[in-house]
Amino acid sequence: IGVYLRGEIKQLAKEAYELFKKELELLNMTSWYAKQSLTDLKWGFLYSSLKEALNGLRLIEEAKTTHNKLLTALAKLPIPKGIIKKLNHTIDDYNSLFLETIKRIKEQSKNISLTTLSINVSSREVWINSTVEITGCLTLVNGRPLRFRGIKVFLGNKSIDTLTDARGFFYVKSHIPFYSPNLTIYAVYIPKSIDKDRLAATRSEVINLRVLYITPTLRAHLDKSKVMPLERINIYGKVKFPNGY
């Protein structure tokens, strides 16, 4: 069934639809930050959890602005407003969740120091079976380096243990272990020994690598189309690469 609108009503309906779509997109991104912030808080990654909660609040403020514009547009349209009220409740719920998460982080960080872990890769595009160099730095949030601490670097499903140097930097060189269209890399610091009660755990950002590969063409044929039982046949084939070899 097609609905035809004219003039100002048509323009308002179009504006309302775009605002509604934008608000849903903002809330979807907010949902990801909420889940990730709570997960990092659960594992003790306080600084990562704090950054995600603050990013979530920023999106909520944008969603509020979009929601108010949507209400203005809908006020002039003769349509039900039920789902819009639900969106407003969702915004309020996420706002409360992020504020409560930040409060919990502040409480947990009263007696320990927050840490931050950076990470970089030599290239965002790598060939399968090649090598990638991974570097990073572990510091307190005030920039003071943390020396000779254990770092675990995750490359897909593979993990590599390393140590920071005297300046807080770490370095890892590894082969790309397998093919995956997007290979993730990140690093984690978990305090041990005397650091347990002094420092907070932290996780770096997640880097997505694009893994490049060549897909050859394989063609095969038999030297006979019909054979007797136990008769020998030969199979011939050729592998051809995109460059012609």
Coordinates of C-alpha atoms in Angstrom, one line a residue:
I1 CA 0.0 0.0 0.0
G2 CA 1.4 3.3 -1.0
V3 CA 0.8 6.5 1.0
Y4 CA 1.0 9.7 -0.8
L5 CA 1.8 13.0 1.0
R6 CA 1.9 16.4 -0.4
G7 CA 3.6 19.7 0.4
E8 CA 4.7 20.6 3.9
I9 CA 3.4 17.3 5.4
K10 CA 5.6 15.3 3.0
Q11 CA 8.7 17.3 3.9
L12 CA 8.0 16.9 7.6
A13 CA 7.5 13.1 7.2
K14 CA 10.8 12.9 5.4
E15 CA 12.6 14.9 8.1
A16 CA 11.0 12.8 10.8
Y17 CA 12.1 9.6 9.1
E18 CA 15.7 10.7 8.8
L19 CA 15.8 11.9 12.4
F20 CA 14.2 8.6 13.6
K21 CA 16.8 6.6 11.6
K22 CA 19.6 8.7 13.0
E23 CA 18.4 8.2 16.6
L24 CA 18.3 4.5 16.2
E25 CA 21.8 4.5 14.8
L26 CA 23.0 6.5 17.8
L27 CA 21.3 4.2 20.2
N28 CA 22.8 1.1 18.5
M29 CA 26.3 2.6 18.9
T30 CA 25.4 3.5 22.5
S31 CA 24.4 -0.1 23.2
W32 CA 27.9 -1.3 22.0
Y33 CA 29.6 1.2 24.3
A34 CA 27.4 0.2 27.2
K35 CA 28.2 -3.5 26.8
Q36 CA 31.9 -3.0 26.3
S37 CA 32.2 -0.6 29.2
L38 CA 30.5 -3.1 31.6
T39 CA 32.6 -5.9 30.2
D40 CA 35.8 -4.0 30.8
L41 CA 34.7 -3.0 34.2
K42 CA 34.0 -6.6 35.1
W43 CA 37.6 -7.6 34.0
G44 CA 39.1 -4.6 35.9
F45 CA 40.0 -2.6 32.8
L46 CA 39.0 0.7 34.6
Y47 CA 40.5 3.2 32.2
S48 CA 39.1 1.4 29.1
S49 CA 35.7 1.2 30.8
L50 CA 35.8 4.9 31.7
K51 CA 36.6 6.0 28.1
E52 CA 33.8 3.8 26.8
A53 CA 31.3 5.2 29.3
L54 CA 32.3 8.8 28.5
N55 CA 31.9 8.0 24.7
G56 CA 28.5 6.5 25.5
L57 CA 27.5 9.7 27.4
R58 CA 28.6 11.8 24.4
L59 CA 26.3 9.7 22.1
I60 CA 23.5 10.0 24.5
E61 CA 23.7 13.8 24.4
E62 CA 23.6 13.6 20.6
A63 CA 20.6 11.2 20.8
K64 CA 18.8 13.6 23.1
T65 CA 19.2 16.5 20.7
T66 CA 18.1 14.3 17.8
H67 CA 15.1 13.1 19.9
N68 CA 13.9 16.7 20.6
K69 CA 14.2 17.5 16.9
L70 CA 12.1 14.4 16.1
L71 CA 9.4 15.4 18.6
T72 CA 9.2 18.8 17.0
A73 CA 8.7 17.3 13.5
L74 CA 6.2 14.7 14.8
A75 CA 4.1 17.2 16.6
K76 CA 2.8 18.4 13.2
L77 CA 2.1 14.8 11.9
P78 CA -1.0 12.8 12.7
I79 CA 0.8 9.5 13.7
P80 CA 1.0 7.5 17.0
K81 CA 3.8 8.6 19.3
G82 CA 4.1 5.3 21.3
I83 CA 7.4 4.1 19.9
I84 CA 8.9 7.6 20.4
K85 CA 8.2 7.4 24.2
K86 CA 10.0 4.1 24.3
L87 CA 13.0 5.7 22.7
N88 CA 13.0 8.4 25.3
H89 CA 13.0 5.8 28.1
T90 CA 15.9 4.0 26.4
I91 CA 17.9 7.2 26.3
D92 CA 17.2 7.8 30.0
D93 CA 18.2 4.2 30.9
Y94 CA 21.5 4.4 29.0
N95 CA 22.2 7.8 30.6
S96 CA 21.7 6.3 34.1
L97 CA 23.8 3.3 33.3
F98 CA 26.8 5.3 32.1
L99 CA 26.6 7.6 35.1
E100 CA 26.4 4.6 37.5
T101 CA 29.3 3.0 35.7
I102 CA 31.5 6.1 36.0
K103 CA 30.6 6.3 39.7
R104 CA 31.7 2.6 40.2
I105 CA 35.0 3.3 38.4
K106 CA 35.7 6.2 40.7
E107 CA 35.0 4.1 43.7
Q108 CA 37.2 1.3 42.6
S109 CA 40.1 3.6 41.6
K110 CA 40.3 5.4 45.0
N111 CA 43.2 3.3 46.2
I112 CA 44.8 2.3 42.9
S113 CA 46.3 4.1 39.9
L114 CA 44.7 3.9 36.5
T115 CA 46.9 2.7 33.6
T116 CA 46.7 3.1 29.9
L117 CA 48.1 0.9 27.1
S118 CA 48.6 2.0 23.5
I119 CA 49.2 -0.2 20.5
N120 CA 50.4 0.3 16.9
V121 CA 51.0 -2.0 14.0
S122 CA 53.5 -1.7 11.1
S123 CA 50.7 -2.0 8.6
R124 CA 46.9 -2.2 8.5
E125 CA 47.1 -4.5 5.4
V126 CA 49.2 -7.6 5.5
W127 CA 49.7 -10.6 3.2
I128 CA 48.9 -14.1 4.5
N129 CA 52.0 -15.8 6.0
S130 CA 53.9 -12.5 6.2
T131 CA 55.0 -10.8 9.4
V132 CA 53.6 -7.9 11.3
E133 CA 55.3 -5.7 13.9
I134 CA 53.4 -4.7 16.9
T135 CA 54.5 -1.9 19.3
G136 CA 52.9 -0.1 22.2
C137 CA 53.5 1.6 25.5
L138 CA 52.2 1.1 29.1
T139 CA 51.9 4.1 31.3
L140 CA 50.0 5.6 34.2
V141 CA 47.3 8.0 33.0
N142 CA 49.6 10.9 34.0
G143 CA 52.1 9.6 31.3
R144 CA 54.6 8.0 33.7
P145 CA 56.0 4.8 32.0
L146 CA 55.6 1.4 33.7
R147 CA 58.9 -0.5 33.2
F148 CA 59.4 -4.2 32.9
R149 CA 55.7 -5.2 33.2
G150 CA 54.2 -8.2 31.5
I151 CA 52.1 -7.6 28.4
K152 CA 50.0 -10.1 26.6
V153 CA 49.4 -9.4 22.9
F154 CA 46.5 -11.1 21.1
L155 CA 46.8 -11.7 17.3
G156 CA 43.5 -13.4 16.4
N157 CA 43.3 -16.5 18.5
K158 CA 47.1 -16.5 19.2
S159 CA 48.6 -14.8 22.2
I160 CA 52.2 -13.6 22.7
D161 CA 53.8 -12.7 26.1
T162 CA 56.3 -9.9 26.2
L163 CA 57.7 -7.3 28.6
T164 CA 57.9 -3.5 28.5
D165 CA 61.4 -1.9 28.4
A166 CA 62.8 0.8 30.6
R167 CA 60.6 3.4 28.9
G168 CA 57.4 1.4 29.1
F169 CA 57.5 0.3 25.4
F170 CA 57.0 -3.2 24.1
Y171 CA 57.7 -4.8 20.7
V172 CA 56.5 -8.0 19.1
K173 CA 57.1 -9.4 15.6
S174 CA 54.9 -12.3 14.5
H175 CA 53.7 -14.2 11.4
I176 CA 50.1 -13.9 10.4
P177 CA 49.0 -17.3 11.7
F178 CA 46.0 -18.0 9.4
Y179 CA 43.7 -16.4 6.9
S180 CA 40.8 -14.3 8.1
P181 CA 39.3 -11.3 6.3
N182 CA 39.7 -9.2 9.4
L183 CA 42.4 -10.2 11.9
T184 CA 42.1 -8.4 15.3
I185 CA 45.1 -7.3 17.4
Y186 CA 45.1 -5.9 20.9
A187 CA 47.1 -6.0 24.1
V188 CA 46.3 -6.5 27.7
Y189 CA 48.1 -5.6 31.0
I190 CA 47.1 -7.6 34.1
P191 CA 48.8 -6.4 37.3
K192 CA 50.7 -9.2 39.2
S193 CA 52.5 -9.5 42.5
I194 CA 52.8 -6.2 44.3
D195 CA 51.1 -4.3 41.5
K196 CA 47.8 -6.0 42.2
D197 CA 46.8 -3.6 44.9
R198 CA 48.5 -0.6 43.3
L199 CA 47.7 -0.6 39.6
A200 CA 44.5 -1.2 37.5
A201 CA 44.4 -3.6 34.6
T202 CA 44.1 -2.1 31.2
R203 CA 43.4 -3.1 27.6
S204 CA 44.5 -1.4 24.4
E205 CA 42.2 -0.4 21.5
V206 CA 41.4 -3.2 19.1
I207 CA 43.1 -2.9 15.7
N208 CA 41.6 -4.7 12.7
L209 CA 44.0 -5.9 10.1
R210 CA 43.0 -6.6 6.5
V211 CA 44.7 -9.9 5.4
L212 CA 45.5 -10.0 1.7
Y213 CA 45.7 -13.2 -0.3
I214 CA 45.6 -14.5 -3.9
T215 CA 43.0 -17.0 -5.0
P216 CA 44.2 -19.3 -7.7
T217 CA 42.0 -21.2 -10.1
L218 CA 42.2 -25.0 -10.2
R219 CA 41.1 -26.9 -13.3
A220 CA 41.2 -30.7 -13.7
H221 CA 40.0 -33.3 -16.2
L222 CA 40.2 -37.0 -16.8
D223 CA 41.9 -38.7 -19.8
K224 CA 38.8 -41.0 -20.2
S225 CA 35.1 -40.4 -19.8
K226 CA 34.3 -44.1 -19.3
V227 CA 36.3 -46.8 -17.7
M228 CA 36.0 -50.5 -16.8
P229 CA 36.3 -51.7 -13.1
L230 CA 39.9 -51.6 -11.9
E231 CA 41.0 -49.8 -15.1
R232 CA 43.6 -47.1 -14.6
I233 CA 42.8 -43.4 -15.3
N234 CA 44.9 -40.3 -15.3
I235 CA 43.8 -36.9 -13.9
Y236 CA 45.4 -33.8 -15.3
G237 CA 45.1 -30.3 -13.9
K238 CA 46.5 -26.8 -13.8
V239 CA 46.7 -24.2 -11.2
K240 CA 46.4 -20.7 -12.6
F241 CA 47.0 -17.5 -10.6
P242 CA 45.4 -14.1 -11.4
N243 CA 48.7 -12.8 -12.8
G244 CA 48.7 -15.6 -15.4
Y245 CA 51.4 -17.9 -13.9

